[in-house]
PDB file of C-alpha atoms (C1' of nucleotides) in Angstrom:
ATOM      1  CA  MET Q  28     -32.874   5.379  11.429  1.00 73.00           C
ATOM      2  CA  LYS Q  29     -31.365   8.066  11.911  1.00 80.00           C
ATOM      3  CA  ILE Q  30     -30.070   9.595  15.104  1.00 84.00           C
ATOM      4  CA  ASP Q  31     -30.114  12.487  17.435  1.00 77.00           C
ATOM      5  CA  PRO Q  32     -27.142  14.129  18.759  1.00 67.00           C
ATOM      6  CA  THR Q  33     -28.080  16.568  20.350  1.00 65.00           C
ATOM      7  CA  GLY Q  34     -30.316  14.567  23.160  1.00 71.00           C
ATOM      8  CA  PRO Q  35     -28.676  13.389  26.578  1.00 77.00           C
ATOM      9  CA  GLU Q  36     -28.206   9.634  24.837  1.00 89.00           C
ATOM     10  CA  LEU Q  37     -24.422   9.524  23.690  1.00 92.00           C
ATOM     11  CA  ALA Q  38     -24.650   9.352  20.025  1.00 94.00           C
ATOM     12  CA  TYR Q  39     -22.463   5.709  19.792  1.00 96.00           C
ATOM     13  CA  VAL Q  40     -25.081   4.418  22.502  1.00 95.00           C
ATOM     14  CA  GLN Q  41     -27.847   5.470  20.648  1.00 95.00           C
ATOM     15  CA  VAL Q  42     -26.255   3.427  17.671  1.00 96.00           C
ATOM     16  CA  ALA Q  43     -25.814   0.303  19.410  1.00 96.00           C
ATOM     17  CA  ASP Q  44     -28.546  -0.135  21.519  1.00 96.00           C
ATOM     18  CA  ASP Q  45     -31.565   1.023  17.692  1.00 96.00           C
ATOM     19  CA  ILE Q  46     -28.931  -2.291  16.051  1.00 97.00           C
ATOM     20  CA  ALA Q  47     -29.037  -4.966  19.215  1.00 96.00           C
ATOM     21  CA  GLY Q  48     -32.993  -3.350  18.901  1.00 96.00           C
ATOM     22  CA  ARG Q  49     -33.571  -5.217  16.053  1.00 96.00           C
ATOM     23  CA  ILE Q  50     -31.465  -8.002  16.653  1.00 96.00           C
ATOM     24  CA  GLU Q  51     -33.932  -8.525  19.512  1.00 96.00           C
ATOM     25  CA  ARG Q  52     -36.311  -8.593  17.020  1.00 96.00           C
ATOM     26  CA  GLY Q  53     -35.492 -10.504  14.707  1.00 95.00           C
ATOM     27  CA  GLU Q  54     -34.943  -7.443  12.205  1.00 96.00           C
ATOM     28  CA  LEU Q  55     -31.498  -9.167  12.040  1.00 95.00           C
ATOM     29  CA  ARG Q  56     -30.884 -12.433  12.637  1.00 95.00           C
ATOM     30  CA  THR Q  57     -27.559 -15.167  13.147  1.00 95.00           C
ATOM     31  CA  GLY Q  58     -25.177 -15.265  10.002  1.00 94.00           C
ATOM     32  CA  ASP Q  59     -26.773 -11.870   9.080  1.00 94.00           C
ATOM     33  CA  ARG Q  60     -24.334  -9.645   7.901  1.00 94.00           C
ATOM     34  CA  LEU Q  61     -25.248  -5.667   8.302  1.00 95.00           C
ATOM     35  CA  PRO Q  62     -24.508  -3.375   6.517  1.00 95.00           C
ATOM     36  CA  PRO Q  63     -20.447  -1.882   6.128  1.00 94.00           C
ATOM     37  CA  GLU Q  64     -19.438  -0.003   9.025  1.00 94.00           C
ATOM     38  CA  ARG Q  65     -18.963   2.919   6.826  1.00 94.00           C
ATOM     39  CA  GLU Q  66     -22.890   2.944   4.992  1.00 93.00           C
ATOM     40  CA  LEU Q  67     -23.466   2.929   9.132  1.00 96.00           C
ATOM     41  CA  ALA Q  68     -22.485   6.233   9.564  1.00 96.00           C
ATOM     42  CA  GLY Q  69     -24.383   7.397   6.400  1.00 95.00           C
ATOM     43  CA  ASP Q  70     -27.265   5.127   7.097  1.00 95.00           C
ATOM     44  CA  TYR Q  71     -27.674   6.732  10.680  1.00 96.00           C
ATOM     45  CA  GLY Q  72     -26.094   9.646  10.618  1.00 95.00           C
ATOM     46  CA  VAL Q  73     -23.078  10.539  11.960  1.00 96.00           C
ATOM     47  CA  SER Q  74     -19.477   9.262  11.835  1.00 95.00           C
ATOM     48  CA  TYR Q  75     -17.466   6.080  11.248  1.00 96.00           C
ATOM     49  CA  ASP Q  76     -15.644   6.870  14.359  1.00 95.00           C
ATOM     50  CA  THR Q  77     -19.163   6.640  16.114  1.00 95.00           C
ATOM     51  CA  ILE Q  78     -20.115   3.567  14.376  1.00 96.00           C
ATOM     52  CA  ARG Q  79     -16.524   1.994  15.480  1.00 96.00           C
ATOM     53  CA  ARG Q  80     -17.751   2.922  18.857  1.00 95.00           C
ATOM     54  CA  ALA Q  81     -20.722   1.334  18.670  1.00 96.00           C
ATOM     55  CA  ALA Q  82     -19.794  -2.394  17.205  1.00 96.00           C
ATOM     56  CA  GLU Q  83     -17.085  -2.833  20.043  1.00 94.00           C
ATOM     57  CA  VAL Q  84     -20.273  -2.405  22.800  1.00 94.00           C
ATOM     58  CA  LEU Q  85     -22.257  -4.054  20.556  1.00 95.00           C
ATOM     59  CA  ARG Q  86     -18.473  -6.852  19.921  1.00 94.00           C
ATOM     60  CA  GLU Q  87     -18.279  -7.134  24.214  1.00 92.00           C
ATOM     61  CA  ARG Q  88     -22.055  -8.362  24.413  1.00 94.00           C
ATOM     62  CA  GLY Q  89     -21.491 -11.500  22.233  1.00 94.00           C
ATOM     63  CA  LEU Q  90     -24.126  -9.328  18.909  1.00 96.00           C
ATOM     64  CA  ILE Q  91     -21.988  -9.559  16.772  1.00 95.00           C
ATOM     65  CA  ARG Q  92     -18.701 -10.625  15.144  1.00 94.00           C
ATOM     66  CA  THR Q  93     -16.560  -8.680  12.222  1.00 92.00           C
ATOM     67  CA  VAL Q  94     -13.896 -10.256  10.242  1.00 94.00           C
ATOM     68  CA  HIS Q  95     -11.337  -8.074   8.670  1.00 91.00           C
ATOM     69  CA  GLY Q  96     -11.626  -7.506   5.071  1.00 90.00           C
ATOM     70  CA  LYS Q  97     -15.732  -9.045   5.160  1.00 91.00           C
ATOM     71  CA  GLY Q  98     -17.683  -7.637   7.126  1.00 94.00           C
ATOM     72  CA  THR Q  99     -20.678  -7.310  10.365  1.00 94.00           C
ATOM     73  CA  PHE Q 100     -22.174 -10.243  11.145  1.00 95.00           C
ATOM     74  CA  VAL Q 101     -24.630 -11.477  13.746  1.00 95.00           C
ATOM     75  CA  ALA Q 102     -22.993 -13.479  15.898  1.00 95.00           C
TER      76      ALA Q 102
ATOM     77  CA  MET A  13       4.268  13.948  -9.315  1.00 75.00           C
ATOM     78  CA  LYS A  14       4.264  14.335  -4.848  1.00 78.00           C
ATOM     79  CA  ILE A  15       1.453  16.257  -3.034  1.00 85.00           C
ATOM     80  CA  ASP A  16       1.864  18.448  -0.330  1.00 82.00           C
ATOM     81  CA  PRO A  17       1.103  16.504   2.834  1.00 71.00           C
ATOM     82  CA  THR A  18       1.160  19.514   5.101  1.00 71.00           C
ATOM     83  CA  GLY A  19      -0.723  21.789   3.066  1.00 75.00           C
ATOM     84  CA  PRO A  20      -4.185  23.798   3.487  1.00 82.00           C
ATOM     85  CA  GLU A  21      -5.306  21.995   0.399  1.00 91.00           C
ATOM     86  CA  LEU A  22      -7.113  18.364   0.995  1.00 93.00           C
ATOM     87  CA  ALA A  23      -4.567  15.157  -0.931  1.00 95.00           C
ATOM     88  CA  TYR A  24      -7.427  13.542  -2.744  1.00 95.00           C
ATOM     89  CA  VAL A  25      -8.037  17.624  -4.708  1.00 95.00           C
ATOM     90  CA  GLN A  26      -4.917  17.837  -5.182  1.00 95.00           C
ATOM     91  CA  VAL A  27      -4.208  14.020  -7.176  1.00 96.00           C
ATOM     92  CA  ALA A  28      -7.837  15.563  -8.125  1.00 96.00           C
ATOM     93  CA  ASP A  29      -5.999  19.018  -9.497  1.00 96.00           C
ATOM     94  CA  ASP A  30      -2.536  17.529 -10.711  1.00 97.00           C
ATOM     95  CA  ILE A  31      -5.140  14.457 -13.483  1.00 97.00           C
ATOM     96  CA  ALA A  32      -6.769  16.670 -14.198  1.00 97.00           C
ATOM     97  CA  GLY A  33      -4.108  19.722 -15.768  1.00 97.00           C
ATOM     98  CA  ARG A  34      -2.554  16.554 -16.828  1.00 97.00           C
ATOM     99  CA  ILE A  35      -5.796  16.139 -19.363  1.00 97.00           C
ATOM    100  CA  GLU A  36      -5.975  19.315 -19.728  1.00 96.00           C
ATOM    101  CA  ARG A  37      -3.008  20.414 -21.181  1.00 97.00           C
ATOM    102  CA  GLY A  38      -2.796  17.294 -23.491  1.00 96.00           C
ATOM    103  CA  GLU A  39      -0.162  15.328 -21.544  1.00 96.00           C
ATOM    104  CA  LEU A  40      -3.028  12.604 -21.425  1.00 96.00           C
ATOM    105  CA  ARG A  41      -5.876  11.964 -24.452  1.00 97.00           C
ATOM    106  CA  THR A  42      -8.753  10.269 -24.841  1.00 97.00           C
ATOM    107  CA  GLY A  43      -8.403   6.889 -24.870  1.00 97.00           C
ATOM    108  CA  ASP A  44      -4.984   6.877 -23.193  1.00 97.00           C
ATOM    109  CA  ARG A  45      -5.075   4.656 -19.935  1.00 97.00           C
ATOM    110  CA  LEU A  46      -3.820   6.330 -16.536  1.00 97.00           C
ATOM    111  CA  PRO A  47      -1.538   3.895 -14.797  1.00 96.00           C
ATOM    112  CA  PRO A  48      -3.344   1.578 -12.422  1.00 96.00           C
ATOM    113  CA  GLU A  49      -4.978   2.888  -8.890  1.00 96.00           C
ATOM    114  CA  ARG A  50      -2.628   1.503  -6.990  1.00 96.00           C
ATOM    115  CA  GLU A  51      -0.262   2.616  -8.520  1.00 96.00           C
ATOM    116  CA  LEU A  52      -1.862   6.211  -8.639  1.00 96.00           C
ATOM    117  CA  ALA A  53      -0.936   5.834  -5.159  1.00 96.00           C
ATOM    118  CA  GLY A  54       3.154   5.432  -5.472  1.00 95.00           C
ATOM    119  CA  ASP A  55       3.786   8.202  -7.469  1.00 95.00           C
ATOM    120  CA  TYR A  56       1.818  10.453  -5.369  1.00 95.00           C
ATOM    121  CA  GLY A  57       3.506   9.584  -2.132  1.00 95.00           C
ATOM    122  CA  VAL A  58      -0.263   9.199  -1.270  1.00 96.00           C
ATOM    123  CA  SER A  59      -3.323   6.282  -0.425  1.00 96.00           C
ATOM    124  CA  TYR A  60      -5.028   4.281  -2.820  1.00 96.00           C
ATOM    125  CA  ASP A  61      -7.908   4.680  -1.239  1.00 95.00           C
ATOM    126  CA  THR A  62      -6.715   8.798  -1.817  1.00 96.00           C
ATOM    127  CA  ILE A  63      -6.680   7.963  -5.298  1.00 96.00           C
ATOM    128  CA  ARG A  64      -9.626   6.110  -5.589  1.00 96.00           C
ATOM    129  CA  ARG A  65     -10.523   9.196  -3.445  1.00 96.00           C
ATOM    130  CA  ALA A  66      -9.650  11.875  -6.219  1.00 96.00           C
ATOM    131  CA  ALA A  67     -10.947   9.272  -9.203  1.00 97.00           C
ATOM    132  CA  GLU A  68     -13.785   9.161  -7.931  1.00 95.00           C
ATOM    133  CA  VAL A  69     -13.603  13.727  -8.619  1.00 95.00           C
ATOM    134  CA  LEU A  70     -12.570  13.319 -12.050  1.00 96.00           C
ATOM    135  CA  ARG A  71     -16.102  10.081 -12.518  1.00 96.00           C
ATOM    136  CA  GLU A  72     -18.368  12.718 -11.840  1.00 94.00           C
ATOM    137  CA  ARG A  73     -16.126  15.891 -13.605  1.00 95.00           C
ATOM    138  CA  GLY A  74     -16.938  13.615 -16.800  1.00 96.00           C
ATOM    139  CA  LEU A  75     -13.368  13.590 -16.780  1.00 97.00           C
ATOM    140  CA  ILE A  76     -12.041  10.248 -16.247  1.00 97.00           C
ATOM    141  CA  ARG A  77     -14.119   6.559 -16.821  1.00 97.00           C
ATOM    142  CA  THR A  78     -13.244   3.011 -14.871  1.00 96.00           C
ATOM    143  CA  VAL A  79     -13.584  -0.222 -15.820  1.00 97.00           C
ATOM    144  CA  HIS A  80     -13.067  -2.724 -13.275  1.00 96.00           C
ATOM    145  CA  GLY A  81     -10.517  -5.529 -14.257  1.00 96.00           C
ATOM    146  CA  LYS A  82      -9.500  -2.805 -17.465  1.00 96.00           C
ATOM    147  CA  GLY A  83      -8.265   0.557 -15.635  1.00 97.00           C
ATOM    148  CA  THR A  84      -9.547   3.710 -15.717  1.00 97.00           C
ATOM    149  CA  PHE A  85      -9.559   5.517 -18.938  1.00 97.00           C
ATOM    150  CA  VAL A  86      -9.030   9.370 -20.164  1.00 97.00           C
ATOM    151  CA  ALA A  87     -12.641   9.674 -21.552  1.00 96.00           C
TER     152      ALA A  87
ATOM    153  C1'  DG I  10     -11.376 -25.117 -19.856  1.00 76.16           C
ATOM    154  C1'  DG I  11      -8.859 -23.635 -16.257  1.00 76.16           C
ATOM    155  C1'  DA I  12      -4.614 -20.947 -14.130  1.00 76.16           C
ATOM    156  C1'  DA I  13      -1.734 -16.699 -13.349  1.00 76.16           C
ATOM    157  C1'  DA I  14      -1.356 -12.523 -13.467  1.00 76.16           C
ATOM    158  C1'  DT I  15      -3.446  -7.247 -13.996  1.00 76.16           C
ATOM    159  C1'  DT I  16      -6.290  -4.211 -12.370  1.00 76.16           C
ATOM    160  C1'  DT I  17     -10.356  -2.161  -9.840  1.00 76.16           C
ATOM    161  C1'  DG I  18     -14.052  -3.175  -6.167  1.00 76.16           C
ATOM    162  C1'  DT I  19     -15.050  -3.245  -1.243  1.00 76.16           C
ATOM    163  C1'  DT I  20     -14.204  -4.030   4.082  1.00 76.16           C
ATOM    164  C1'  DC I  21     -12.642  -3.055   7.941  1.00 76.16           C
ATOM    165  C1'  DG I  22      -8.646  -1.884  10.857  1.00 76.16           C
ATOM    166  C1'  DT I  23      -5.717   2.536  12.526  1.00 76.16           C
ATOM    167  C1'  DA I  24      -3.867   7.276  12.918  1.00 76.16           C
ATOM    168  C1'  DT I  25      -3.464  12.055  13.056  1.00 76.16           C
ATOM    169  C1'  DG I  26      -6.041  16.296  14.261  1.00 76.16           C
ATOM    170  C1'  DT I  27      -9.526  19.604  14.782  1.00 76.16           C
ATOM    171  C1'  DA I  28     -13.844  20.816  17.621  1.00 76.16           C
ATOM    172  C1'  DT I  29     -17.070  20.536  21.445  1.00 76.16           C
ATOM    173  C1'  DA I  30     -19.066  19.987  25.764  1.00 76.16           C
TER     174       DA I  30
ATOM    175  C1'  DT Z   9      -8.069  17.158  31.517  1.00 76.16           C
ATOM    176  C1'  DT Z  10     -11.009  13.780  29.471  1.00 76.16           C
ATOM    177  C1'  DA Z  11     -14.085  12.021  26.914  1.00 76.16           C
ATOM    178  C1'  DT Z  12     -17.309  12.154  23.298  1.00 76.16           C
ATOM    179  C1'  DA Z  13     -17.965  13.439  17.776  1.00 76.16           C
ATOM    180  C1'  DC Z  14     -16.102  14.226  12.670  1.00 76.16           C
ATOM    181  C1'  DA Z  15     -13.376  14.019   8.280  1.00 76.16           C
ATOM    182  C1'  DT Z  16     -10.023  12.878   6.521  1.00 76.16           C
ATOM    183  C1'  DA Z  17      -6.241  10.322   5.056  1.00 76.16           C
ATOM    184  C1'  DC Z  18      -2.959   4.889   5.299  1.00 76.16           C
ATOM    185  C1'  DG Z  19      -2.586   0.415   6.103  1.00 76.16           C
ATOM    186  C1'  DA Z  20      -4.970  -5.037   4.810  1.00 76.16           C
ATOM    187  C1'  DA Z  21      -8.018  -8.534   3.830  1.00 76.16           C
ATOM    188  C1'  DC Z  22     -10.171 -10.065   0.807  1.00 76.16           C
ATOM    189  C1'  DA Z  23     -13.562  -9.938  -3.451  1.00 76.16           C
ATOM    190  C1'  DA Z  24     -13.914 -10.005  -9.129  1.00 76.16           C
ATOM    191  C1'  DA Z  25     -13.890  -8.617 -14.062  1.00 76.16           C
ATOM    192  C1'  DT Z  26     -10.689  -9.418 -17.320  1.00 76.16           C
ATOM    193  C1'  DT Z  27      -6.988 -10.751 -20.027  1.00 76.16           C
ATOM    194  C1'  DT Z  28      -2.963 -13.852 -21.740  1.00 76.16           C
ATOM    195  C1'  DC Z  29      -1.373 -18.514 -21.813  1.00 76.16           C
TER     196       DC Z  29
END
DNA sequence: GGAAATTTGTTCGTATGTATA
DNA sequence: TTATACATACGAACAAATTTC
């Protein structure tokens, strides 16, 4: 679940693609809550900032929605 | 009691060290309850987040214990 | 039992400084 | 110079546990 920070792919793109893949494969389903952003940062071995960027990408794609104080959910 | 945010020492370390010093000097004794975390934040002029980090350090050192809904006590 | 106040716990939102490519 | 990435810190919203009346 870790990200390769040395590869040609940007870290936040790798994270976004990984989460998108989990949604597409049905590992994450509509309404499911993702782990907290700061926990995802630890899971992927990246910074909170990188998770924020990845989440922004996924929100723009309409794959997730985020609620202040509650969490991030599969759309 | 305020913290120096411009110094090289991290804010949460400064807070943890200050509270540890008060315990070591006997100003705070076993069983004493500390002020609420959000009040400590105001006292030290730092954020709740910083107090939480400081408390985590002190818990790891075994100097305090925290009870949900009750408060934080000197160990 | 129930409501309110107090206090800690969790989670997202934002800003800043530093390092690197 | 700009964009990426990391870490710290401050702010805001939501939730749970405890006590008291």
